[in-house]
Amino acid sequence: GLEPVRAVHAPDLADVGREINANVGNFLQNPARDALGVIDDDTYFELLDFHHDRLAEVAEYLCGSRAWDVLFVESHASDYASHFFLSQADEVSGAEIETIERCRDGLARTFASIDRMIGRLVSLQDDDTVFLAVSDHGGTPNQHRAVNVANVLEESGFLVYSESEGRKIDWSRTLAADVGLVHIFINLKGREPGGIVEADDYHQTQLDIIAALNGYVDERTGLCPFALALTREDAEMVNLWGDLAGDVVYALRPEFDGAHGKQLPTARLGIGGQHCTFIMAGAGVKEGVALQRQVRAVDVAPTLCYLLGVRMPAQVEGGVVYEALEDTDWHLQ
């Protein structure tokens, strides 16, 4: 049978780190997005270029000093740019023209820095290498202030705060609360500590919450900020399921979210959108093809496993992107 690729185990990582320091040099962590606006843009991009140069240098050293099967390189710069620059890089944000121009320049400089690093990584390819450039989400500009879903639940009577302890939730009177990015959990008796919603009332409470979200109107704009609200059972169609999914799952319209996190993956606003990047090139990959099917983040791992000839993870959710391959049955030969 197929054998897993070699792995660097945790005890070896410290030795690898010392080896990199000795042969490549000290490492600069991602310049945090909090530095944007604190230091000037030119200094930030000088640090970012150094960071990307060092990532490329480490990759070159590792690939040149040992046998390797898979190389992962991660840059968080595009995420920082999404939050800081993309938020005001479009007229829909209402920003001044000088701010829009600065933000568009910041986006261009960010991706130029990433592209230069990618160019160096691509040079490490040989005739048997496949190169993937992927992202886990996109981003959109800010238009309206983000909606506080806890406030929506409070106004609708589902979430109650203690009258004597400030903004601490009073679970003895709370029917539901928002948890995480897009999840609302019902305070279900027998499941939650101090739960008060009876099992017989569970489904109706789901429907009542959905009705409240769909009926909510933002007083500043006169618009409903919710693009979607689903029961846990129906949320499976957007790949949210199981005990960790909310009893109600929602998505905001991009005008009311900013950046990413609470929007549908198909959302677009101004120059931005939530579609991810998936670029694949190299051995056995079709050239110049724009795939018509939807590629999801969960498709990346099984595609890598297929290309490497290793077993699929037992919990894999996605599928192999066969449409990108010249010979989908290469492993059977």
XYZ file of C-alpha atoms in Angstrom:
333
model
C 0.000 0.000 0.000
C 0.902 3.668 -0.176
C 3.070 4.992 2.615
C 2.790 8.435 4.232
C 5.377 11.038 3.315
C 8.126 11.720 5.818
C 7.285 14.066 8.670
C 9.431 16.326 10.836
C 8.430 15.500 14.383
C 8.166 18.132 17.094
C 11.479 17.263 18.849
C 13.337 17.949 15.574
C 11.849 21.395 14.951
C 14.048 23.199 17.474
C 17.141 21.763 15.803
C 15.854 22.854 12.395
C 15.246 26.340 13.771
C 18.796 26.606 15.070
C 20.099 25.323 11.747
C 18.141 27.993 9.874
C 19.420 30.731 12.183
C 22.987 29.586 11.648
C 22.791 29.223 7.867
C 20.172 31.763 6.773
C 19.817 34.289 9.567
C 17.330 35.534 12.108
C 13.666 35.441 11.232
C 11.256 38.377 11.241
C 7.706 37.442 12.160
C 4.863 38.819 10.045
C 4.689 42.580 10.520
C 1.404 42.753 12.406
C -1.484 44.652 10.881
C -1.491 46.686 14.097
C 1.745 48.258 12.831
C -0.147 49.767 9.916
C -1.066 53.283 10.909
C 1.449 53.226 13.765
C 4.529 53.243 11.565
C 4.589 54.886 8.150
C 3.657 52.827 5.099
C 7.159 52.832 3.596
C 8.660 51.383 6.774
C 5.914 48.770 6.976
C 6.552 47.597 3.422
C 10.294 47.543 4.014
C 9.640 45.143 6.902
C 7.176 43.149 4.808
C 9.672 42.748 1.966
C 12.304 41.584 4.449
C 9.819 39.078 5.856
C 8.974 37.676 2.418
C 12.632 37.625 1.368
C 13.487 35.642 4.475
C 10.649 33.171 3.867
C 12.001 32.596 0.363
C 15.568 32.255 1.657
C 14.507 29.670 4.229
C 12.591 27.741 1.569
C 15.612 27.796 -0.738
C 17.899 26.609 2.040
C 15.617 23.781 3.178
C 14.996 22.512 -0.352
C 18.693 22.670 -1.154
C 19.929 20.976 2.018
C 17.641 17.950 2.337
C 15.275 15.689 0.431
C 11.717 16.972 0.581
C 8.214 15.961 -0.433
C 6.065 18.957 0.508
C 6.963 22.572 1.218
C 4.452 24.918 2.841
C 5.043 28.678 2.953
C 2.446 30.990 4.543
C 2.162 34.757 4.337
C -0.484 36.602 6.311
C 0.155 39.894 4.566
C -2.920 39.708 2.338
C -5.125 39.314 5.419
C -3.594 42.380 7.039
C -4.051 44.308 3.802
C -7.690 43.222 3.659
C -8.415 44.606 7.110
C -6.440 47.826 6.825
C -6.283 48.786 3.143
C -9.189 47.041 1.410
C -11.597 48.360 4.038
C -11.311 51.861 2.524
C -10.023 51.136 -0.974
C -13.376 51.615 -2.696
C -15.793 54.503 -3.052
C -18.502 52.459 -1.292
C -16.575 52.983 1.961
C -17.263 56.716 1.835
C -13.581 57.445 2.436
C -11.865 60.570 1.145
C -10.181 60.232 -2.243
C -6.718 60.591 -0.661
C -7.478 57.668 1.664
C -8.822 55.543 -1.194
C -5.672 56.186 -3.235
C -3.420 55.349 -0.279
C -5.326 52.128 0.374
C -5.241 51.010 -3.258
C -1.517 51.687 -3.327
C -1.167 49.637 -0.136
C -3.010 46.710 -1.703
C -0.823 46.859 -4.808
C 2.381 46.980 -2.747
C 1.222 44.094 -0.568
C 0.519 41.763 -3.460
C 3.663 42.870 -5.297
C 5.687 41.828 -2.248
C 3.897 38.472 -2.109
C 4.383 37.987 -5.858
C 8.131 38.542 -5.591
C 8.315 35.837 -2.929
C 6.211 33.480 -5.053
C 8.560 34.067 -7.979
C 11.471 32.803 -5.911
C 9.486 29.802 -4.690
C 8.457 28.859 -8.232
C 12.138 28.735 -9.187
C 12.491 25.755 -6.826
C 10.243 23.648 -9.064
C 11.577 20.821 -11.159
C 9.774 18.696 -13.735
C 8.096 16.620 -11.004
C 6.837 19.505 -8.879
C 3.323 20.924 -8.586
C 2.931 24.473 -7.273
C -0.251 25.660 -5.546
C -1.117 29.205 -4.478
C -4.226 29.204 -2.301
C -6.052 31.451 0.138
C -8.687 30.663 2.742
C -10.939 33.681 2.114
C -11.240 36.975 0.293
C -12.281 40.374 1.578
C -14.617 43.300 1.004
C -14.536 47.031 1.755
C -16.369 48.493 4.728
C -19.573 50.370 4.012
C -21.778 50.366 7.100
C -20.763 49.758 10.685
C -20.685 46.048 11.526
C -23.859 44.678 13.081
C -23.676 43.549 16.701
C -25.727 40.345 16.668
C -25.841 40.235 20.469
C -27.693 43.548 20.383
C -30.129 42.138 17.832
C -30.836 39.143 20.080
C -31.221 41.418 23.089
C -33.667 43.707 21.304
C -35.634 40.641 20.187
C -35.888 39.290 23.741
C -33.693 36.207 23.307
C -30.646 37.510 25.179
C -30.994 39.046 28.643
C -28.292 40.729 30.711
C -28.166 40.887 34.478
C -29.560 44.107 35.887
C -27.097 44.092 38.781
C -23.905 42.802 37.118
C -23.499 45.069 34.122
C -23.381 43.290 30.763
C -23.066 39.794 32.183
C -25.536 37.384 30.564
C -28.383 36.247 32.790
C -28.669 32.619 31.712
C -31.756 32.063 33.847
C -33.693 34.305 31.442
C -31.704 33.965 28.206
C -33.142 31.830 25.413
C -30.198 32.103 23.012
C -26.814 33.783 22.571
C -24.384 34.309 19.711
C -21.121 32.379 19.934
C -18.235 32.662 17.488
C -18.589 34.244 14.077
C -21.937 33.093 12.662
C -23.440 30.810 15.292
C -26.367 31.286 17.667
C -26.852 28.632 20.332
C -30.138 28.021 22.106
C -29.977 27.738 25.895
C -31.350 24.208 25.729
C -32.301 22.399 28.921
C -30.271 19.237 29.412
C -27.509 20.382 27.056
C -26.425 23.746 28.414
C -25.633 24.396 32.086
C -28.732 26.083 33.443
C -30.587 25.648 30.142
C -34.178 26.895 30.154
C -35.556 26.035 26.696
C -37.500 22.776 26.721
C -36.714 20.198 24.041
C -40.292 20.439 22.765
C -39.760 24.174 22.187
C -36.366 23.826 20.479
C -37.478 23.901 16.842
C -39.948 26.720 17.354
C -37.234 28.737 19.083
C -35.018 28.203 16.039
C -37.778 29.510 13.783
C -38.462 32.463 16.081
C -34.782 33.470 16.024
C -34.660 33.216 12.228
C -37.810 35.344 11.964
C -36.248 37.942 14.271
C -33.052 38.108 12.207
C -34.899 38.344 8.902
C -37.222 40.983 10.322
C -34.499 43.127 11.872
C -33.994 46.543 10.279
C -30.834 48.551 10.848
C -32.053 51.970 11.970
C -29.144 53.797 10.335
C -29.801 52.434 6.844
C -33.348 51.060 6.884
C -32.010 47.739 5.574
C -31.970 44.200 6.914
C -28.291 43.268 7.357
C -28.862 39.501 7.262
C -28.379 37.704 3.951
C -29.185 34.263 5.318
C -30.442 32.571 8.480
C -30.744 28.779 8.740
C -31.468 26.110 11.292
C -28.580 23.812 12.167
C -30.229 21.087 10.125
C -30.430 23.278 7.016
C -26.949 24.755 7.529
C -25.437 21.510 6.296
C -25.919 22.856 2.766
C -23.304 25.546 3.530
C -20.992 22.911 5.039
C -21.761 23.802 8.665
C -22.968 20.791 10.604
C -22.496 18.776 13.775
C -22.494 19.691 17.445
C -20.129 22.629 16.951
C -22.488 24.365 14.513
C -24.971 26.807 15.991
C -28.627 25.949 16.415
C -29.111 28.891 14.060
C -26.452 29.912 11.542
C -26.517 33.283 9.800
C -24.639 35.329 7.223
C -24.463 39.102 6.937
C -24.691 41.138 3.785
C -21.180 42.382 2.953
C -22.223 45.997 3.509
C -22.657 45.206 7.214
C -19.617 43.037 7.902
C -16.381 44.529 6.659
C -13.380 42.454 5.584
C -14.558 38.861 6.056
C -15.887 36.307 8.503
C -19.665 36.642 8.486
C -20.382 36.783 4.762
C -21.356 34.126 2.269
C -18.361 32.879 0.258
C -20.004 34.250 -2.898
C -20.361 37.793 -1.511
C -19.039 40.746 -3.506
C -18.900 44.457 -2.720
C -17.105 47.157 -4.666
C -13.665 45.957 -5.742
C -13.699 43.101 -3.222
C -15.204 39.655 -2.898
C -15.006 36.580 -0.696
C -13.910 34.172 -3.422
C -10.624 32.450 -2.592
C -7.539 32.064 -4.744
C -6.728 28.616 -6.151
C -3.859 28.526 -8.646
C -2.232 25.238 -9.591
C 0.657 24.686 -12.008
C 3.337 22.147 -12.773
C 3.697 18.440 -13.403
C 0.496 16.842 -14.671
C -1.572 20.033 -14.389
C -3.507 21.418 -17.353
C -2.187 24.728 -18.665
C -4.246 27.870 -19.165
C -7.499 26.410 -17.849
C -9.997 28.389 -15.770
C -12.054 25.844 -13.845
C -15.810 26.206 -14.077
C -16.540 24.215 -10.915
C -16.410 25.653 -7.428
C -13.176 24.865 -5.611
C -13.436 25.017 -1.828
C -10.779 25.266 0.857
C -11.604 21.702 1.937
C -10.596 20.483 -1.543
C -6.952 21.476 -1.076
C -5.931 18.705 1.349
C -7.408 15.787 -0.645
C -5.902 17.188 -3.848
C -2.479 17.330 -2.199
C -2.865 13.778 -0.899
C -3.841 12.560 -4.364
C -0.845 14.242 -5.995
C 1.519 12.863 -3.352
C 0.093 9.367 -3.567
C -0.667 9.146 0.145
C -3.742 7.976 2.003
C -6.645 10.375 2.370
C -7.316 11.662 5.902
C -10.148 9.710 7.511
C -12.106 12.926 8.161
C -11.571 14.526 4.749
C -14.599 16.581 3.658
C -13.528 17.880 0.268
C -12.715 16.243 -3.038
C -9.822 16.045 -5.469
C -9.822 18.777 -8.113
C -9.645 16.263 -10.961
C -10.648 18.864 -13.543
C -7.238 20.520 -13.193
C -5.258 17.352 -13.948
C -4.130 16.102 -17.351
C -4.393 12.442 -16.320
C -6.772 11.723 -13.468
C -5.718 8.053 -13.331
C -1.950 8.554 -13.223
C -1.670 6.690 -9.923
C -3.154 3.525 -11.458
C -0.394 3.161 -14.044
